[in-house]
Amino acid sequence: DKLAALLEQKCRQMQQEADDKLRTIKRMEQDIDKLKRRENIMENNFIIKTVELPDSVIYGIRRKINVKDFSELFGELFMHIQQKKLQPLGPPLAFYHDIDFNPEHSDVEVAVPVQSMGEGCRELPGGLHCFTSIVGPYSNELYTPAYAELAKWIDENGYRLCNAPYDKYVKSEMDTPGEGNVTEIYMPISK
């Protein structure tokens, strides 16, 4: 039973890696087509997918902040993680709890997935999510169109947002310099 569970987990991991590679190939094919038509490949091409995520546990800090203070909030989060001797299980996350985003005064929660429930932790409900990926520096020129495309996709496909959207920093400033950042934007959805 244990071996079967491990193999299933590895299979899911390899499927995700294969999906990521297929997504990259699709984007490259779109760019090749655009180049052949003499179009600008620097325009945003957001590939939107759906995924069923499991429930998980996160440790986080939630505050009303100016988005310019994001790095300070993450610094505080990582200091708490170190003090509490928590072991993050994945990349950091940023949740946006406001209905209308205001960059100067936004209800933001930064968090990391952890093993089990404890002080300062909460359950992150799983379920159906739509998501897209952004490669490049953190900027409104990338994020605003990505969020707009996700909202448009949700509306066009008969879904509704059922919880706070969030960013998952797959590769961040801590891992790579600005251009190498990879962020996945998730929106919890339901019919």
Coordinates of N, CA and C in Angstrom, one line a residue:
D1 N 0.8 -1.2 0.0 CA 0.0 0.0 0.0 C 0.9 1.3 0.0
K2 N 1.9 1.2 0.8 CA 2.8 2.4 0.9 C 3.5 2.6 -0.5
L3 N 4.0 1.5 -1.1 CA 4.7 1.6 -2.4 C 3.7 2.2 -3.4
A4 N 2.5 1.7 -3.4 CA 1.5 2.1 -4.4 C 1.2 3.6 -4.2
A5 N 1.1 4.1 -3.0 CA 0.9 5.5 -2.7 C 2.0 6.3 -3.2
L6 N 3.3 5.8 -3.0 CA 4.5 6.6 -3.4 C 4.5 6.6 -4.9
L7 N 4.2 5.5 -5.6 CA 4.1 5.5 -7.0 C 3.1 6.4 -7.6
E8 N 1.9 6.5 -7.0 CA 0.8 7.4 -7.4 C 1.3 8.8 -7.3
Q9 N 2.0 9.1 -6.2 CA 2.5 10.5 -5.9 C 3.5 10.8 -7.0
K10 N 4.4 9.9 -7.3 CA 5.4 10.2 -8.3 C 4.8 10.3 -9.7
C11 N 3.8 9.5 -10.0 CA 3.0 9.6 -11.2 C 2.4 11.0 -11.4
R12 N 1.7 11.5 -10.3 CA 1.1 12.8 -10.4 C 2.2 13.9 -10.6
Q13 N 3.3 13.7 -9.9 CA 4.4 14.7 -10.1 C 4.9 14.7 -11.5
M14 N 5.1 13.5 -12.1 CA 5.6 13.4 -13.5 C 4.5 14.0 -14.4
Q15 N 3.2 13.7 -14.1 CA 2.2 14.2 -15.0 C 2.2 15.8 -15.0
Q16 N 2.4 16.4 -13.8 CA 2.4 17.8 -13.7 C 3.6 18.3 -14.5
E17 N 4.8 17.7 -14.4 CA 6.0 18.1 -15.2 C 5.7 18.0 -16.7
A18 N 5.0 16.9 -17.1 CA 4.7 16.7 -18.5 C 3.7 17.8 -19.0
D19 N 2.7 18.1 -18.1 CA 1.8 19.2 -18.4 C 2.5 20.5 -18.6
D20 N 3.5 20.8 -17.7 CA 4.2 22.0 -17.8 C 5.0 22.1 -19.1
K21 N 5.6 21.0 -19.5 CA 6.4 21.0 -20.7 C 5.4 21.1 -21.9
L22 N 4.3 20.5 -21.9 CA 3.3 20.7 -23.0 C 2.8 22.1 -23.1
R23 N 2.6 22.8 -21.9 CA 2.2 24.2 -21.9 C 3.3 25.0 -22.5
T24 N 4.6 24.7 -22.2 CA 5.7 25.5 -22.8 C 5.7 25.3 -24.3
I25 N 5.6 24.0 -24.7 CA 5.6 23.7 -26.1 C 4.5 24.5 -26.8
K26 N 3.3 24.5 -26.2 CA 2.1 25.2 -26.9 C 2.4 26.7 -27.0
R27 N 3.0 27.3 -25.9 CA 3.3 28.7 -26.0 C 4.4 28.9 -27.1
M28 N 5.4 28.1 -27.2 CA 6.4 28.2 -28.2 C 5.8 28.1 -29.6
E29 N 4.9 27.2 -29.8 CA 4.2 27.1 -31.1 C 3.4 28.3 -31.4
Q30 N 2.7 28.9 -30.4 CA 2.0 30.1 -30.6 C 2.9 31.3 -31.0
D31 N 4.1 31.3 -30.4 CA 5.1 32.4 -30.7 C 5.6 32.2 -32.1
I32 N 5.9 30.9 -32.5 CA 6.4 30.7 -33.8 C 5.4 31.1 -34.9
D33 N 4.1 30.8 -34.6 CA 3.0 31.2 -35.5 C 3.0 32.7 -35.6
K34 N 3.1 33.4 -34.5 CA 3.0 34.9 -34.5 C 4.2 35.4 -35.3
L35 N 5.4 34.9 -35.1 CA 6.6 35.3 -35.8 C 6.4 35.2 -37.3
K36 N 5.9 34.0 -37.7 CA 5.6 33.8 -39.1 C 4.7 34.8 -39.7
R37 N 3.7 35.3 -38.9 CA 2.7 36.3 -39.4 C 3.3 37.7 -39.1
R38 N 4.5 37.8 -38.7 CA 5.2 39.1 -38.4 C 4.5 39.9 -37.3
E39 N 4.0 39.1 -36.3 CA 3.3 39.7 -35.2 C 4.3 39.8 -34.0
N40 N 3.9 40.6 -33.0 CA 4.7 40.8 -31.8 C 4.5 39.7 -30.9
I41 N 5.6 38.9 -30.6 CA 5.5 37.8 -29.6 C 5.6 38.3 -28.2
M42 N 5.8 39.6 -28.0 CA 5.9 40.1 -26.6 C 4.5 40.4 -26.0
E43 N 3.5 40.3 -26.8 CA 2.1 40.5 -26.3 C 1.8 39.3 -25.4
N44 N 1.0 39.5 -24.5 CA 0.7 38.5 -23.5 C -0.2 37.3 -24.1
N45 N 0.3 36.1 -23.9 CA -0.4 34.9 -24.3 C -0.6 34.1 -23.0
F46 N -1.8 34.2 -22.4 CA -2.0 33.5 -21.2 C -2.7 32.2 -21.5
I47 N -2.1 31.1 -21.1 CA -2.7 29.8 -21.2 C -3.4 29.5 -19.8
I48 N -4.7 29.4 -19.9 CA -5.5 29.2 -18.7 C -5.9 27.7 -18.6
K49 N -5.6 27.1 -17.5 CA -5.9 25.7 -17.2 C -6.7 25.6 -16.0
T50 N -7.4 24.4 -15.8 CA -8.0 24.2 -14.5 C -7.3 23.0 -13.8
V51 N -7.4 23.0 -12.5 CA -6.7 22.0 -11.7 C -7.6 21.8 -10.4
E52 N -7.6 20.6 -10.0 CA -8.3 20.2 -8.7 C -7.2 20.1 -7.7
L53 N -7.2 21.0 -6.7 CA -6.2 21.0 -5.7 C -6.7 20.4 -4.4
P54 N -5.9 19.7 -3.6 CA -6.3 19.1 -2.3 C -6.3 20.2 -1.2
D55 N -7.0 20.0 -0.2 CA -7.0 20.8 1.0 C -5.5 20.8 1.5
S56 N -5.1 21.9 2.1 CA -3.7 21.9 2.7 C -3.7 22.9 3.9
V57 N -2.6 22.9 4.6 CA -2.5 23.8 5.7 C -1.4 24.8 5.4
I58 N -1.7 26.1 5.7 CA -0.7 27.1 5.5 C -0.5 27.9 6.8
Y59 N 0.7 28.5 6.9 CA 1.0 29.4 8.0 C 1.2 30.8 7.3
G60 N 0.5 31.8 7.8 CA 0.6 33.1 7.2 C 0.4 34.3 8.1
I61 N 0.5 35.4 7.5 CA 0.3 36.7 8.1 C -0.6 37.5 7.2
R62 N -1.6 38.1 7.8 CA -2.6 38.9 7.0 C -2.6 40.4 7.5
R63 N -2.5 41.3 6.5 CA -2.5 42.7 6.9 C -3.0 43.6 5.8
K64 N -3.4 44.8 6.1 CA -3.8 45.8 5.1 C -2.5 46.6 4.9
I65 N -1.9 46.5 3.6 CA -0.6 47.1 3.3 C -0.7 47.8 2.0
N66 N 0.3 48.6 1.8 CA 0.7 49.1 0.4 C 1.5 48.0 -0.3
V67 N 1.2 47.7 -1.5 CA 1.9 46.6 -2.2 C 3.4 46.9 -2.2
K68 N 3.8 48.1 -2.1 CA 5.3 48.4 -2.0 C 5.9 47.8 -0.8
D69 N 5.1 47.4 0.2 CA 5.6 46.8 1.5 C 5.6 45.3 1.5
F70 N 5.4 44.7 0.3 CA 5.3 43.3 0.2 C 6.5 42.6 0.7
S71 N 7.7 43.1 0.3 CA 8.9 42.4 0.7 C 9.1 42.4 2.2
E72 N 8.7 43.5 2.9 CA 8.7 43.6 4.3 C 7.8 42.5 5.0
L73 N 6.6 42.4 4.4 CA 5.7 41.4 5.0 C 6.2 40.0 4.8
F74 N 6.8 39.7 3.6 CA 7.4 38.4 3.4 C 8.6 38.2 4.4
G75 N 9.4 39.2 4.6 CA 10.5 39.1 5.5 C 10.0 38.8 6.9
E76 N 8.9 39.4 7.4 CA 8.3 39.0 8.7 C 7.8 37.6 8.7
L77 N 7.2 37.2 7.6 CA 6.7 35.8 7.5 C 7.9 34.8 7.6
F78 N 9.0 35.0 6.9 CA 10.1 34.1 7.0 C 10.8 34.1 8.3
M79 N 10.8 35.3 9.0 CA 11.3 35.4 10.3 C 10.5 34.5 11.3
H80 N 9.2 34.6 11.2 CA 8.3 33.8 12.0 C 8.5 32.3 11.8
I81 N 8.6 31.9 10.5 CA 8.8 30.5 10.2 C 10.1 30.0 10.8
Q82 N 11.1 30.8 10.7 CA 12.4 30.4 11.3 C 12.3 30.3 12.9
Q83 N 11.6 31.3 13.5 CA 11.5 31.3 15.0 C 10.6 30.1 15.4
K84 N 9.6 29.8 14.7 CA 8.7 28.7 15.1 C 9.2 27.3 14.6
K85 N 10.3 27.3 13.9 CA 11.0 26.1 13.4 C 10.0 25.3 12.5
L86 N 9.3 26.0 11.6 CA 8.3 25.4 10.7 C 9.1 25.0 9.4
Q87 N 8.7 23.9 8.8 CA 9.3 23.5 7.6 C 8.3 23.7 6.4
P88 N 8.6 24.7 5.6 CA 7.7 25.0 4.5 C 7.7 23.8 3.5
L89 N 6.5 23.5 3.0 CA 6.3 22.3 2.1 C 6.2 22.8 0.6
G90 N 6.3 24.0 0.4 CA 6.2 24.5 -1.0 C 6.5 26.0 -1.1
P91 N 6.4 26.5 -2.3 CA 6.7 28.0 -2.5 C 5.8 28.9 -1.7
P92 N 6.2 30.1 -1.5 CA 5.3 31.1 -0.8 C 4.1 31.5 -1.6
L93 N 3.1 31.9 -0.9 CA 1.8 32.3 -1.6 C 1.5 33.7 -1.1
A94 N 0.7 34.4 -1.9 CA 0.1 35.8 -1.6 C -1.3 35.8 -1.9
F95 N -2.2 36.0 -1.0 CA -3.7 36.0 -1.2 C -4.1 37.5 -1.2
Y96 N -5.1 37.7 -2.0 CA -5.7 39.1 -2.1 C -7.2 39.0 -1.7
H97 N -7.5 39.5 -0.5 CA -8.8 39.3 0.1 C -9.8 40.4 -0.2
D98 N -9.3 41.5 -0.8 CA -10.2 42.6 -1.2 C -11.0 42.2 -2.5
I99 N -12.2 42.7 -2.5 CA -13.0 42.5 -3.8 C -12.5 43.4 -4.9
D100 N -12.2 44.6 -4.5 CA -11.5 45.5 -5.5 C -10.1 45.8 -5.0
F101 N -9.2 45.5 -5.8 CA -7.7 45.6 -5.5 C -7.4 47.1 -5.4
N102 N -6.8 47.5 -4.3 CA -6.2 48.9 -4.2 C -4.8 48.7 -3.8
P103 N -3.8 49.0 -4.7 CA -2.4 48.8 -4.4 C -1.9 49.6 -3.2
E104 N -2.6 50.7 -2.8 CA -2.1 51.5 -1.7 C -2.6 51.0 -0.3
H105 N -3.7 50.3 -0.4 CA -4.3 49.8 0.9 C -5.0 48.5 0.6
S106 N -4.3 47.4 0.6 CA -4.8 46.1 0.2 C -4.8 45.1 1.3
D107 N -5.8 44.3 1.4 CA -5.9 43.2 2.4 C -5.2 42.0 1.8
V108 N -3.9 41.8 2.3 CA -3.0 40.8 1.7 C -2.7 39.8 2.8
E109 N -2.5 38.6 2.4 CA -2.0 37.5 3.3 C -0.9 36.8 2.6
V110 N 0.3 36.8 3.2 CA 1.4 36.0 2.7 C 1.5 34.7 3.5
A111 N 1.8 33.6 2.9 CA 1.8 32.3 3.6 C 2.7 31.3 2.9
V112 N 2.9 30.2 3.6 CA 3.6 29.1 3.1 C 2.9 27.8 3.5
P113 N 2.9 26.8 2.6 CA 2.3 25.5 3.1 C 3.2 24.9 4.1
V114 N 2.5 24.3 5.1 CA 3.2 23.6 6.2 C 2.6 22.2 6.4
Q115 N 3.3 21.4 7.2 CA 2.9 20.0 7.4 C 1.6 19.9 8.2
S116 N 1.4 20.6 9.3 CA 0.2 20.3 10.1 C -0.2 21.6 10.8
M117 N -1.5 21.6 11.3 CA -2.1 22.7 11.9 C -1.4 23.1 13.2
G118 N -1.2 24.4 13.4 CA -0.6 24.9 14.6 C -1.0 26.3 14.8
E119 N -0.4 27.0 15.8 CA -0.7 28.4 16.0 C -0.3 29.2 14.8
G120 N -1.2 30.1 14.3 CA -1.0 30.9 13.2 C -1.3 30.2 11.9
C121 N -1.7 29.0 11.9 CA -2.0 28.2 10.7 C -3.5 28.2 10.4
R122 N -3.8 27.9 9.2 CA -5.2 27.8 8.8 C -5.3 26.8 7.6
E123 N -6.5 26.3 7.5 CA -6.7 25.3 6.3 C -7.0 26.1 5.1
L124 N -6.3 25.7 4.0 CA -6.5 26.3 2.7 C -7.4 25.3 1.9
P125 N -8.7 25.7 1.7 CA -9.5 24.7 1.0 C -9.0 24.4 -0.4
G126 N -9.1 23.2 -0.8 CA -8.7 22.8 -2.1 C -9.9 23.0 -3.1
G127 N -10.0 22.1 -4.1 CA -11.1 22.2 -5.0 C -10.7 22.7 -6.3
L128 N -11.6 23.1 -7.2 CA -11.4 23.5 -8.5 C -10.8 24.9 -8.6
H129 N -9.7 25.0 -9.3 CA -9.1 26.3 -9.5 C -8.8 26.5 -11.0
C130 N -8.8 27.7 -11.5 CA -8.2 28.0 -12.8 C -7.0 28.8 -12.5
F131 N -6.0 28.6 -13.4 CA -4.7 29.3 -13.2 C -4.0 29.6 -14.5
T132 N -3.0 30.5 -14.4 CA -2.2 30.8 -15.5 C -0.8 31.1 -14.9
S133 N 0.2 31.1 -15.8 CA 1.6 31.3 -15.3 C 2.1 32.6 -15.9
I134 N 3.0 33.3 -15.1 CA 3.7 34.5 -15.6 C 5.2 34.2 -15.4
V135 N 5.9 34.5 -16.5 CA 7.4 34.4 -16.4 C 7.9 35.8 -16.6
G136 N 8.7 36.3 -15.6 CA 9.3 37.6 -15.7 C 9.2 38.4 -14.4
P137 N 9.6 39.6 -14.4 CA 9.6 40.4 -13.2 C 8.3 40.7 -12.7
Y138 N 8.2 41.0 -11.4 CA 6.9 41.4 -10.8 C 6.6 42.8 -11.3
S139 N 5.5 42.9 -12.1 CA 5.1 44.2 -12.6 C 3.6 44.2 -13.0
N140 N 3.0 45.4 -12.9 CA 1.6 45.5 -13.3 C 1.4 45.2 -14.7
E141 N 2.4 45.4 -15.6 CA 2.3 45.1 -17.0 C 2.1 43.6 -17.3
L142 N 2.5 42.8 -16.3 CA 2.3 41.3 -16.5 C 1.1 40.9 -15.6
Y143 N 1.0 41.3 -14.4 CA 0.0 40.8 -13.5 C -1.4 41.3 -13.8
T144 N -1.6 42.6 -14.1 CA -2.9 43.1 -14.4 C -3.6 42.4 -15.6
P145 N -2.9 42.2 -16.7 CA -3.6 41.5 -17.8 C -3.8 40.0 -17.5
A146 N -2.9 39.4 -16.7 CA -3.2 38.0 -16.3 C -4.4 37.8 -15.5
Y147 N -4.6 38.7 -14.5 CA -5.8 38.7 -13.6 C -7.0 39.0 -14.5
A148 N -6.9 39.9 -15.4 CA -8.0 40.3 -16.3 C -8.4 39.1 -17.2
E149 N -7.4 38.4 -17.7 CA -7.7 37.2 -18.6 C -8.4 36.1 -17.8
L150 N -7.9 35.9 -16.5 CA -8.5 34.8 -15.7 C -10.0 35.2 -15.4
A151 N -10.2 36.5 -15.0 CA -11.6 36.9 -14.7 C -12.5 36.7 -15.9
K152 N -12.0 37.1 -17.1 CA -12.7 36.9 -18.3 C -13.0 35.5 -18.6
W153 N -12.0 34.6 -18.4 CA -12.2 33.2 -18.6 C -13.3 32.6 -17.7
I154 N -13.3 33.0 -16.4 CA -14.2 32.6 -15.4 C -15.6 32.9 -15.9
D155 N -15.8 34.2 -16.3 CA -17.1 34.7 -16.8 C -17.6 34.0 -18.0
E156 N -16.7 33.8 -19.0 CA -17.1 33.2 -20.3 C -17.4 31.7 -20.1
N157 N -16.9 31.1 -19.1 CA -17.1 29.6 -18.9 C -18.1 29.3 -17.9
G158 N -18.8 30.3 -17.4 CA -19.9 30.0 -16.5 C -19.5 29.7 -15.0
Y159 N -18.3 30.1 -14.6 CA -17.9 29.9 -13.3 C -18.0 31.2 -12.5
R160 N -17.8 31.0 -11.2 CA -17.7 32.2 -10.3 C -16.5 32.0 -9.3
L161 N -16.0 33.1 -8.9 CA -14.9 33.1 -8.0 C -15.5 32.7 -6.6
C162 N -14.9 31.7 -5.9 CA -15.5 31.3 -4.6 C -14.6 31.5 -3.4
N163 N -13.4 32.1 -3.6 CA -12.5 32.4 -2.5 C -11.5 33.3 -3.0
A164 N -10.6 33.8 -2.1 CA -9.6 34.8 -2.5 C -8.6 34.2 -3.5
P165 N -8.3 35.0 -4.6 CA -7.3 34.5 -5.5 C -5.9 34.7 -4.9
Y166 N -5.0 33.9 -5.4 CA -3.6 34.0 -4.9 C -2.5 33.7 -5.9
D167 N -1.4 34.3 -5.6 CA -0.2 34.0 -6.4 C 0.7 33.0 -5.7
K168 N 1.2 32.1 -6.5 CA 2.2 31.1 -6.0 C 3.5 31.4 -6.7
Y169 N 4.5 31.7 -5.8 CA 5.8 32.1 -6.4 C 6.7 30.9 -6.6
V170 N 6.5 30.3 -7.7 CA 7.2 29.0 -8.0 C 8.8 29.3 -8.1
K171 N 9.2 30.3 -8.7 CA 10.6 30.8 -8.7 C 10.5 32.3 -8.4
S172 N 11.1 32.7 -7.3 CA 11.0 34.1 -6.9 C 12.4 34.8 -6.9
E173 N 12.3 36.0 -6.5 CA 13.5 36.8 -6.4 C 14.6 36.1 -5.6
M174 N 14.2 35.3 -4.6 CA 15.2 34.6 -3.8 C 15.9 33.5 -4.6
D175 N 15.2 33.0 -5.6 CA 15.7 31.9 -6.4 C 16.5 32.3 -7.6
T176 N 16.0 33.3 -8.2 CA 16.5 33.8 -9.5 C 16.4 35.3 -9.6
P177 N 17.2 36.0 -10.4 CA 17.0 37.4 -10.6 C 15.7 37.7 -11.4
G178 N 15.2 38.9 -11.3 CA 13.9 39.3 -11.8 C 13.4 38.6 -13.1
E179 N 14.1 38.5 -14.1 CA 13.6 37.9 -15.4 C 13.2 36.5 -15.2
G180 N 13.9 35.8 -14.3 CA 13.6 34.3 -14.1 C 12.5 34.0 -13.2
N181 N 11.7 35.0 -12.7 CA 10.6 34.7 -11.8 C 9.5 33.9 -12.5
V182 N 8.9 33.0 -11.8 CA 7.8 32.2 -12.3 C 6.7 32.3 -11.3
T183 N 5.6 32.9 -11.6 CA 4.5 33.0 -10.7 C 3.2 32.3 -11.3
E184 N 2.5 31.6 -10.5 CA 1.3 31.0 -11.0 C 0.2 31.7 -10.2
I185 N -0.8 32.2 -11.0 CA -2.0 32.9 -10.4 C -3.1 31.9 -10.3
Y186 N -3.7 31.7 -9.1 CA -4.8 30.7 -8.9 C -6.1 31.4 -8.5
M187 N -7.2 31.0 -9.1 CA -8.5 31.5 -8.7 C -9.4 30.3 -8.4
P188 N -9.8 30.2 -7.1 CA -10.7 29.1 -6.7 C -12.1 29.4 -7.4
I189 N -12.6 28.4 -8.1 CA -13.9 28.6 -8.8 C -14.9 27.5 -8.5
S190 N -16.1 27.9 -8.8 CA -17.2 26.9 -8.8 C -18.3 27.3 -9.8
K191 N -19.2 26.4 -10.1 CA -20.3 26.7 -11.0 C -21.4 27.4 -10.3

